[in-house]
C-alpha positions as a printed Julia matrix, in Angstrom:
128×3 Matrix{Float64}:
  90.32  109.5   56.22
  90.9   106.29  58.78
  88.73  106.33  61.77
  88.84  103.92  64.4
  86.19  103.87  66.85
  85.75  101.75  70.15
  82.73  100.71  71.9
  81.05   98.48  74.93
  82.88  100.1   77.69
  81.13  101.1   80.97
  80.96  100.08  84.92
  80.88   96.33  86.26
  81.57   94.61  89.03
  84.24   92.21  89.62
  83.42   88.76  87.93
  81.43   90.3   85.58
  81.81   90.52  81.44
  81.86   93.11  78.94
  82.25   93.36  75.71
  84.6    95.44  73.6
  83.73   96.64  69.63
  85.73   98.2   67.19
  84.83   99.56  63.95
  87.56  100.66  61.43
  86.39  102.95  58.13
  89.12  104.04  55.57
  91.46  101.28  55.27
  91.39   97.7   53.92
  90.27   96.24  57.1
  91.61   92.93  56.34
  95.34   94.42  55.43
  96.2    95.21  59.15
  96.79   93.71  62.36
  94.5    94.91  65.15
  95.16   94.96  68.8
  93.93   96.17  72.07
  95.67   98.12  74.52
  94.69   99.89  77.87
  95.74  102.67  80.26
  94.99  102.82  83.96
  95.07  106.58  85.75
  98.58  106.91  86.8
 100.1   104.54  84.46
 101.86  103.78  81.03
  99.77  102.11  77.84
 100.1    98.2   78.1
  99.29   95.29  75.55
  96.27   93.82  76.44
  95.76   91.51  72.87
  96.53   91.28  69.55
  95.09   89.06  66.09
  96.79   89.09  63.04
  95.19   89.86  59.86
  93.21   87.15  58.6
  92.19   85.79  62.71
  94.62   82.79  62.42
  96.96   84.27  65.18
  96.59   85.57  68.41
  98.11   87.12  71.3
  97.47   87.91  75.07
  99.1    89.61  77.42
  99.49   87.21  80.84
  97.46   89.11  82.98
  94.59   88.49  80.58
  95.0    85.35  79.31
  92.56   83.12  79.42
  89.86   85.59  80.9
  90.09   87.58  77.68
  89.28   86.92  73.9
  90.17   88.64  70.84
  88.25   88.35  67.28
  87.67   90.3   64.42
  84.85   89.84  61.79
  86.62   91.21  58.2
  83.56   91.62  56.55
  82.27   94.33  58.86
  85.42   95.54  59.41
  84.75   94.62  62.87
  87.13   93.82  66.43
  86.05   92.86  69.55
  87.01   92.1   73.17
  84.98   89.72  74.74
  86.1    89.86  78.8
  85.33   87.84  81.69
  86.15   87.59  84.89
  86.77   91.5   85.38
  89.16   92.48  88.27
  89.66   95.41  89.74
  92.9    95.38  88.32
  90.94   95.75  84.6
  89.92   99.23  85.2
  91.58  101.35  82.51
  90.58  103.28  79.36
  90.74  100.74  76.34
  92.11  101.27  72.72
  91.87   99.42  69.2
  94.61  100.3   66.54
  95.46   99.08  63.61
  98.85   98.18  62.23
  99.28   97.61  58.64
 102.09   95.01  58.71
  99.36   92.66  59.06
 101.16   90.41  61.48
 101.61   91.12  65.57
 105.36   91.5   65.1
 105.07   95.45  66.5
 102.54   94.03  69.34
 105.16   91.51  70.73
 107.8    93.86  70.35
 106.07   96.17  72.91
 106.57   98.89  70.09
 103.13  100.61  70.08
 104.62  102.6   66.92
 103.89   99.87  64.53
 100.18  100.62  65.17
  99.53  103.75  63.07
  95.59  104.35  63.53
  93.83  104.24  67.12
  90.38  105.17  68.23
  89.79  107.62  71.31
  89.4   104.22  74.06
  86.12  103.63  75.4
  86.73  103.49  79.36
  86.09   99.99  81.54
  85.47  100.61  85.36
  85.32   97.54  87.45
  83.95   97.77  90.5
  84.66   95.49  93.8
């Protein structure tokens, strides 16, 4: 049974960091593509990041980049979301999922399909 479980949320305020963990049991950690997504109240699921299986490749969504920084540790099956400069504009419940095609191919496509295991989100509130 896959379970994929976020941590590190909670409330900051604006210019502050957090950051994100996610731990992945019941798959071959190192055989999938993880990324990051959010939701804000009132508002669809976006890309936030993505890294490919092995850590060589990743991807950010604009309104992150730079501020934001993906990385996974394979050998404890590990992802995190290390995020600075929090906006207002950050506040949204966060996800980690997994996609087993090992590349970001389904990330860049927007197609959140691709990504067949996610955790429950861990929620980020940042405060002005």
């Amino acid at each position: 049974q896959v379970q994929v479980v976020e941590s590190g949320g909670g409330l900051v305020q604006a210019g502050g960091s957090l950051r994100l963990s996610c731990t992945a049991s019941g798959l071959t950690f190192d055989d999938y593509a993880m990324g990051w997504f959010r939701q804000a109240p009132g508002k669809g699921r976006e890309r936030v990041a993505c890294i490919n299986y092995s850590g060589e490749y990743t991807y950010y969504a604009n309104s992150v980049k730079g501020r934001f920084t993906i990385s996974r540790a394979n050998a404890k099956n590990a992802l995190y979301l290390e995020m600075n400069s929090l906006e207002r504009e950050d506040t949204a419940m966060y996800y980690c999922a997994a996609s087993s095609t090992r590349s970001c191919g389904y990330y860049l496509a927007g197609d959140y399909s691709g990504f067949e295991y996610w955790g429950q989100g861990t929620q980020v509130t940042v405060s002005s």
